[in-house]
Amino acid sequence: MLEIPLTPEEFALFRRYIYEKVGISLSDQKTTLVKGRLNKRLNQLGLRSFRDYYDHLVQDKSGNELTYFVSAISTNVTSFFRESAQWTWLKEYVPELIASKKDKKIRIWSAGCSSGEEPYTILMFLQTHLPDFEKWDIKILATDISSKVLSHAVTGQYEAKSVEQLPKDIVIKSFEKVRVGNEIKYAVRPLLKEKVLFRMYNLITDPFFFKNKFDMIFCRNVMIYFDDINRQQLVSRFAGLLPKGSPLFLGSSESLTTHKDTLKLLGSSIYRKL
Ligand SMILES: C[S@@+](CC[C@H](N)C(=O)[O-])C[C@H]1O[C@@H](n2cnc3c(N)ncnc32)[C@H](O)[C@@H]1O
């Protein structure tokens, strides 16, 4: 593979473009990462310089190259029941949730849902802990900027190794085994799958069109890529979409230094709207 150099001027072009398009803030330290991760792509496309790749990226109106670029420089890593302390807290919160939802209607947003493990986990959790689960009207909006991870998420099919480590009762209740080619996979059962609406959505540049509030918002391990301005603006928007008392879940390495008068930290990166 040809090793293609990335000049500071070229890096500056990518930095500006990615910030404007996605809100991801690339520091100078990311030069090596961009060069290392994108070199293969340039070779694949038969391009000889990062300047040529930049033109290719900007001219691609389908957005596929942007998805490729974002996936190359960020991570889509996720798993079922990630951030275990948050699920423990949620268990305690269930009686309060039931008491506040006389209409038995629950609306949740999984923002930056990657390949779907997060929204499906929310449903598996509710199926286990919400009495009369079938009688509830539950809808989860699950969004991500990457069409690649979303196309996996909508299949609802996962490799045995990521499912078989879950408690047996959850595996039985929430999945069915399916054959995909030569492989046995686990497919999320239709009863859960039909409650999730997957959509491509850019948290930084797409308009906040939501008419109704959410009973919970999960935005975990997503804001690490954003700068303070974008992070603060997004958190303000989340706060505006949560009724009083409703939780906002961030990733365990994320914390808010702002919004102290609207969001109260409960621990484990869980905040409640004041
Ligand atoms: C590390 S994954 C987190 C997945 C899941 N929330 C979790 O905690 O397991 C981060 C996800 O954020 C998405 N993402 C990054 N920037 C985004 C943006 N501006 N708008 C929407 N999603 C974005 C990525 O595509 C990726 O799938």
CSV table of C-alpha atoms and ligand atoms in Angstrom, one decimal:
chain,number,residue,atom,x,y,z
A,1,MET,CA,0.0,0.0,0.0
A,2,LEU,CA,1.3,3.4,-0.9
A,3,GLU,CA,1.9,5.7,2.1
A,4,ILE,CA,0.3,9.0,1.2
A,5,PRO,CA,1.4,12.1,3.3
A,6,LEU,CA,-1.1,14.5,4.8
A,7,THR,CA,0.1,18.1,4.9
A,8,PRO,CA,-1.0,20.5,7.7
A,9,GLU,CA,-3.0,22.5,5.0
A,10,GLU,CA,-4.8,19.4,3.9
A,11,PHE,CA,-5.5,18.5,7.5
A,12,ALA,CA,-7.0,22.0,8.1
A,13,LEU,CA,-9.4,21.4,5.2
A,14,PHE,CA,-10.7,18.2,6.7
A,15,ARG,CA,-10.9,19.7,10.1
A,16,ARG,CA,-13.1,22.6,8.9
A,17,TYR,CA,-15.3,20.4,6.7
A,18,ILE,CA,-15.9,17.8,9.4
A,19,TYR,CA,-16.6,20.4,12.1
A,20,GLU,CA,-19.2,22.1,9.8
A,21,LYS,CA,-20.8,18.9,8.6
A,22,VAL,CA,-20.8,16.8,11.7
A,23,GLY,CA,-19.7,18.9,14.7
A,24,ILE,CA,-16.7,16.6,15.3
A,25,SER,CA,-13.8,18.6,16.6
A,26,LEU,CA,-10.4,17.3,15.3
A,27,SER,CA,-7.5,18.5,17.3
A,28,ASP,CA,-3.9,18.7,15.8
A,29,GLN,CA,-3.1,15.5,17.6
A,30,LYS,CA,-5.6,13.7,15.3
A,31,THR,CA,-3.4,14.3,12.2
A,32,THR,CA,-1.7,10.9,12.6
A,33,LEU,CA,-5.1,9.2,13.2
A,34,VAL,CA,-6.7,10.8,10.0
A,35,LYS,CA,-3.6,9.9,7.9
A,36,GLY,CA,-3.4,6.4,9.3
A,37,ARG,CA,-7.1,5.5,9.0
A,38,LEU,CA,-7.7,7.1,5.6
A,39,ASN,CA,-4.6,5.9,3.8
A,40,LYS,CA,-6.3,2.6,2.9
A,41,ARG,CA,-9.3,4.5,1.5
A,42,LEU,CA,-7.2,6.7,-0.7
A,43,ASN,CA,-5.4,3.6,-2.1
A,44,GLN,CA,-8.8,1.9,-2.7
A,45,LEU,CA,-10.1,4.9,-4.6
A,46,GLY,CA,-6.8,5.2,-6.6
A,47,LEU,CA,-6.2,8.7,-5.3
A,48,ARG,CA,-2.7,10.1,-4.9
A,49,SER,CA,-3.1,12.9,-2.4
A,50,PHE,CA,-5.3,13.9,0.5
A,51,ARG,CA,-6.3,17.0,-1.5
A,52,ASP,CA,-7.8,14.7,-4.1
A,53,TYR,CA,-9.6,12.8,-1.4
A,54,TYR,CA,-10.9,16.1,0.1
A,55,ASP,CA,-12.4,17.0,-3.3
A,56,HIS,CA,-13.9,13.5,-3.5
A,57,LEU,CA,-15.4,13.9,0.0
A,58,VAL,CA,-16.9,17.3,-0.7
A,59,GLN,CA,-18.3,16.4,-4.1
A,60,ASP,CA,-20.0,13.2,-2.9
A,61,LYS,CA,-23.6,14.4,-2.5
A,62,SER,CA,-24.9,10.9,-1.4
A,63,GLY,CA,-23.2,11.4,2.0
A,64,ASN,CA,-21.7,7.9,1.8
A,65,GLU,CA,-18.1,9.2,1.8
A,66,LEU,CA,-18.9,11.4,4.8
A,67,THR,CA,-20.2,8.3,6.6
A,68,TYR,CA,-17.1,6.5,5.7
A,69,PHE,CA,-14.9,9.3,7.0
A,70,VAL,CA,-16.8,9.7,10.2
A,71,SER,CA,-16.7,5.9,10.9
A,72,ALA,CA,-12.9,5.9,10.2
A,73,ILE,CA,-12.1,8.6,12.7
A,74,SER,CA,-14.7,7.8,15.4
A,75,THR,CA,-15.9,4.7,17.0
A,76,ASN,CA,-19.2,2.9,16.8
A,77,VAL,CA,-18.3,0.6,19.7
A,78,THR,CA,-21.4,-0.4,21.7
A,79,SER,CA,-22.8,-3.4,23.5
A,80,PHE,CA,-26.0,-4.7,25.1
A,81,PHE,CA,-26.5,-3.4,28.7
A,82,ARG,CA,-23.5,-1.0,28.5
A,83,GLU,CA,-23.0,1.2,31.6
A,84,SER,CA,-24.4,-1.3,34.1
A,85,ALA,CA,-24.8,1.2,37.0
A,86,GLN,CA,-27.4,3.1,34.9
A,87,TRP,CA,-29.6,0.0,34.5
A,88,THR,CA,-29.4,-0.5,38.3
A,89,TRP,CA,-30.6,3.1,38.8
A,90,LEU,CA,-33.3,2.7,36.2
A,91,LYS,CA,-34.7,-0.4,38.1
A,92,GLU,CA,-35.2,1.8,41.1
A,93,TYR,CA,-36.8,4.5,38.9
A,94,VAL,CA,-39.4,2.2,37.4
A,95,PRO,CA,-42.1,2.6,40.1
A,96,GLU,CA,-41.9,6.4,39.7
A,97,LEU,CA,-42.1,6.1,35.9
A,98,ILE,CA,-45.2,3.9,36.2
A,99,ALA,CA,-46.9,6.4,38.6
A,100,SER,CA,-46.2,9.3,36.3
A,101,LYS,CA,-47.5,7.6,33.2
A,102,LYS,CA,-51.1,7.0,33.7
A,103,ASP,CA,-51.7,6.9,29.9
A,104,LYS,CA,-49.2,4.0,29.7
A,105,LYS,CA,-47.3,5.8,26.9
A,106,ILE,CA,-43.5,5.9,27.0
A,107,ARG,CA,-41.4,7.8,24.5
A,108,ILE,CA,-37.6,7.5,24.6
A,109,TRP,CA,-34.8,8.8,22.4
A,110,SER,CA,-31.6,6.9,21.9
A,111,ALA,CA,-29.4,9.6,20.3
A,112,GLY,CA,-26.2,8.1,18.7
A,113,CYS,CA,-27.6,4.6,18.8
A,114,SER,CA,-24.9,3.0,16.7
A,115,SER,CA,-25.8,-0.6,15.6
A,116,GLY,CA,-28.9,-0.7,17.9
A,117,GLU,CA,-27.8,-2.5,21.0
A,118,GLU,CA,-28.7,0.5,23.1
A,119,PRO,CA,-32.4,0.9,22.0
A,120,TYR,CA,-32.9,-2.8,22.1
A,121,THR,CA,-31.4,-3.0,25.6
A,122,ILE,CA,-33.9,-0.3,26.7
A,123,LEU,CA,-36.7,-2.5,25.5
A,124,MET,CA,-35.3,-5.7,27.0
A,125,PHE,CA,-35.0,-3.8,30.3
A,126,LEU,CA,-38.6,-2.6,30.2
A,127,GLN,CA,-39.9,-6.0,29.1
A,128,THR,CA,-38.2,-7.4,32.3
A,129,HIS,CA,-39.1,-4.7,34.8
A,130,LEU,CA,-42.4,-3.1,33.6
A,131,PRO,CA,-45.4,-5.1,34.8
A,132,ASP,CA,-47.9,-5.8,31.9
A,133,PHE,CA,-45.2,-4.7,29.3
A,134,GLU,CA,-47.5,-5.7,26.4
A,135,LYS,CA,-50.1,-3.2,27.5
A,136,TRP,CA,-47.8,-0.3,27.3
A,137,ASP,CA,-47.5,2.0,24.3
A,138,ILE,CA,-43.7,2.2,24.0
A,139,LYS,CA,-41.8,3.9,21.2
A,140,ILE,CA,-38.1,4.4,20.9
A,141,LEU,CA,-36.6,6.9,18.4
A,142,ALA,CA,-33.1,5.6,17.7
A,143,THR,CA,-30.9,7.9,15.6
A,144,ASP,CA,-27.4,8.0,14.3
A,145,ILE,CA,-25.4,9.9,11.7
A,146,SER,CA,-24.0,6.7,10.1
A,147,SER,CA,-26.1,4.9,7.6
A,148,LYS,CA,-23.8,2.0,7.9
A,149,VAL,CA,-24.5,1.3,11.6
A,150,LEU,CA,-28.2,2.0,11.1
A,151,SER,CA,-28.5,-0.6,8.4
A,152,HIS,CA,-27.2,-3.1,10.8
A,153,ALA,CA,-29.5,-1.8,13.6
A,154,VAL,CA,-32.7,-2.3,11.5
A,155,THR,CA,-31.9,-5.9,10.9
A,156,GLY,CA,-31.9,-6.5,14.6
A,157,GLN,CA,-29.5,-9.4,14.1
A,158,TYR,CA,-26.5,-9.9,16.2
A,159,GLU,CA,-23.6,-12.3,16.5
A,160,ALA,CA,-23.9,-15.1,19.0
A,161,LYS,CA,-20.9,-13.9,21.0
A,162,SER,CA,-22.5,-10.6,21.8
A,163,VAL,CA,-25.8,-12.1,22.8
A,164,GLU,CA,-24.8,-15.3,24.6
A,165,GLN,CA,-23.2,-13.4,27.4
A,166,LEU,CA,-26.5,-11.9,28.5
A,167,PRO,CA,-28.6,-13.6,31.2
A,168,LYS,CA,-30.4,-16.7,29.8
A,169,ASP,CA,-33.9,-15.4,30.5
A,170,ILE,CA,-33.3,-12.3,28.5
A,171,VAL,CA,-31.8,-14.2,25.6
A,172,ILE,CA,-34.9,-16.5,25.5
A,173,LYS,CA,-37.5,-13.7,25.9
A,174,SER,CA,-35.9,-11.2,23.6
A,175,PHE,CA,-34.2,-13.1,20.8
A,176,GLU,CA,-34.9,-15.9,18.3
A,177,LYS,CA,-32.1,-17.8,16.6
A,178,VAL,CA,-31.9,-17.3,12.8
A,179,ARG,CA,-29.7,-18.8,10.2
A,180,VAL,CA,-27.9,-16.1,8.1
A,181,GLY,CA,-25.8,-17.9,5.4
A,182,ASN,CA,-23.7,-20.4,7.3
A,183,GLU,CA,-23.9,-18.5,10.6
A,184,ILE,CA,-26.4,-18.8,13.4
A,185,LYS,CA,-27.3,-15.3,14.6
A,186,TYR,CA,-29.7,-13.9,17.2
A,187,ALA,CA,-32.6,-11.8,16.0
A,188,VAL,CA,-34.4,-9.4,18.3
A,189,ARG,CA,-38.0,-10.6,18.5
A,190,PRO,CA,-40.6,-8.7,16.5
A,191,LEU,CA,-42.5,-7.6,19.7
A,192,LEU,CA,-39.5,-5.5,20.6
A,193,LYS,CA,-38.2,-4.6,17.2
A,194,GLU,CA,-41.5,-3.0,16.1
A,195,LYS,CA,-41.2,-0.5,18.9
A,196,VAL,CA,-38.0,1.1,17.6
A,197,LEU,CA,-37.9,3.7,14.8
A,198,PHE,CA,-34.4,4.0,13.4
A,199,ARG,CA,-33.6,7.3,11.6
A,200,MET,CA,-30.5,8.9,10.2
A,201,TYR,CA,-30.0,12.1,12.1
A,202,ASN,CA,-27.1,14.5,12.7
A,203,LEU,CA,-27.2,15.8,16.2
A,204,ILE,CA,-25.3,18.9,15.3
A,205,THR,CA,-26.6,20.1,12.0
A,206,ASP,CA,-30.1,18.7,11.6
A,207,PRO,CA,-33.0,20.7,12.9
A,208,PHE,CA,-34.7,19.9,16.2
A,209,PHE,CA,-38.1,19.2,14.8
A,210,PHE,CA,-39.6,17.3,17.7
A,211,LYS,CA,-43.1,18.2,18.7
A,212,ASN,CA,-43.4,16.0,21.8
A,213,LYS,CA,-41.2,15.5,24.8
A,214,PHE,CA,-39.3,12.3,25.7
A,215,ASP,CA,-39.6,10.4,29.0
A,216,MET,CA,-35.9,9.6,28.8
A,217,ILE,CA,-33.0,10.5,26.6
A,218,PHE,CA,-29.9,8.4,26.1
A,219,CYS,CA,-26.9,10.1,24.5
A,220,ARG,CA,-24.1,8.0,25.7
A,221,ASN,CA,-20.5,8.1,24.4
A,222,VAL,CA,-21.4,10.5,21.5
A,223,MET,CA,-20.6,13.9,22.8
A,224,ILE,CA,-16.9,13.0,23.4
A,225,TYR,CA,-16.3,14.1,19.8
A,226,PHE,CA,-17.9,17.5,20.1
A,227,ASP,CA,-16.4,20.8,21.3
A,228,ASP,CA,-17.8,22.8,24.2
A,229,ILE,CA,-20.1,25.0,22.1
A,230,ASN,CA,-21.8,22.1,20.3
A,231,ARG,CA,-22.0,20.0,23.5
A,232,GLN,CA,-23.6,22.8,25.4
A,233,GLN,CA,-26.1,23.6,22.7
A,234,LEU,CA,-27.1,19.9,22.4
A,235,VAL,CA,-27.5,19.5,26.1
A,236,SER,CA,-29.8,22.6,26.2
A,237,ARG,CA,-31.9,21.1,23.5
A,238,PHE,CA,-32.1,17.8,25.3
A,239,ALA,CA,-33.1,19.6,28.5
A,240,GLY,CA,-35.9,21.3,26.5
A,241,LEU,CA,-37.2,18.0,25.4
A,242,LEU,CA,-37.4,16.4,28.9
A,243,PRO,CA,-40.3,17.0,31.2
A,244,LYS,CA,-39.5,17.8,34.9
A,245,GLY,CA,-37.9,14.8,36.7
A,246,SER,CA,-37.1,12.9,33.5
A,247,PRO,CA,-33.6,11.4,33.1
A,248,LEU,CA,-30.8,12.1,30.6
A,249,PHE,CA,-28.2,9.4,30.4
A,250,LEU,CA,-24.6,10.2,29.2
A,251,GLY,CA,-21.6,7.9,28.9
A,252,SER,CA,-19.7,7.1,32.0
A,253,SER,CA,-16.7,9.2,30.9
A,254,GLU,CA,-18.9,12.2,30.1
A,255,SER,CA,-20.0,14.9,32.6
A,256,LEU,CA,-21.6,18.3,32.4
A,257,THR,CA,-19.9,21.3,33.8
A,258,THR,CA,-22.8,23.5,32.7
A,259,HIS,CA,-26.6,23.4,33.0
A,260,LYS,CA,-26.5,23.1,36.8
A,261,ASP,CA,-29.9,24.9,37.1
A,262,THR,CA,-31.7,22.6,34.6
A,263,LEU,CA,-30.0,19.2,35.1
A,264,LYS,CA,-29.1,17.6,38.4
A,265,LEU,CA,-26.4,14.9,38.5
A,266,LEU,CA,-27.5,11.8,40.3
A,267,GLY,CA,-24.3,9.8,39.8
A,268,SER,CA,-23.1,7.4,37.1
A,269,SER,CA,-23.6,10.1,34.5
A,270,ILE,CA,-27.4,10.2,35.0
A,271,TYR,CA,-28.9,13.6,35.1
A,272,ARG,CA,-32.5,14.6,36.0
A,273,LYS,CA,-34.4,17.5,34.6
A,274,LEU,CA,-35.1,20.0,37.4
B,1,LIG,C1,-19.4,5.1,20.5
B,1,LIG,S1,-20.9,5.1,19.7
B,1,LIG,C2,-22.1,5.0,21.1
B,1,LIG,C3,-23.2,4.1,20.9
B,1,LIG,C4,-24.1,4.0,22.1
B,1,LIG,N1,-24.8,5.2,22.4
B,1,LIG,C5,-23.4,3.4,23.3
B,1,LIG,O1,-23.1,4.2,24.2
B,1,LIG,O2,-23.1,2.2,23.3
B,1,LIG,C6,-21.1,6.8,19.1
B,1,LIG,C7,-22.1,6.9,18.0
B,1,LIG,O3,-22.3,8.3,17.8
B,1,LIG,C8,-22.5,8.6,16.5
B,1,LIG,N2,-22.3,10.0,16.2
B,1,LIG,C9,-21.2,10.7,16.1
B,1,LIG,N3,-21.4,12.0,15.8
B,1,LIG,C10,-22.7,12.1,15.6
B,1,LIG,C11,-23.6,13.2,15.2
B,1,LIG,N4,-23.1,14.4,14.9
B,1,LIG,N5,-24.9,13.0,15.1
B,1,LIG,C12,-25.4,11.7,15.4
B,1,LIG,N6,-24.6,10.7,15.7
B,1,LIG,C13,-23.3,10.8,15.8
B,1,LIG,C14,-21.5,7.6,15.8
B,1,LIG,O4,-21.9,7.4,14.4
B,1,LIG,C15,-21.6,6.4,16.7
B,1,LIG,O5,-22.4,5.4,16.2
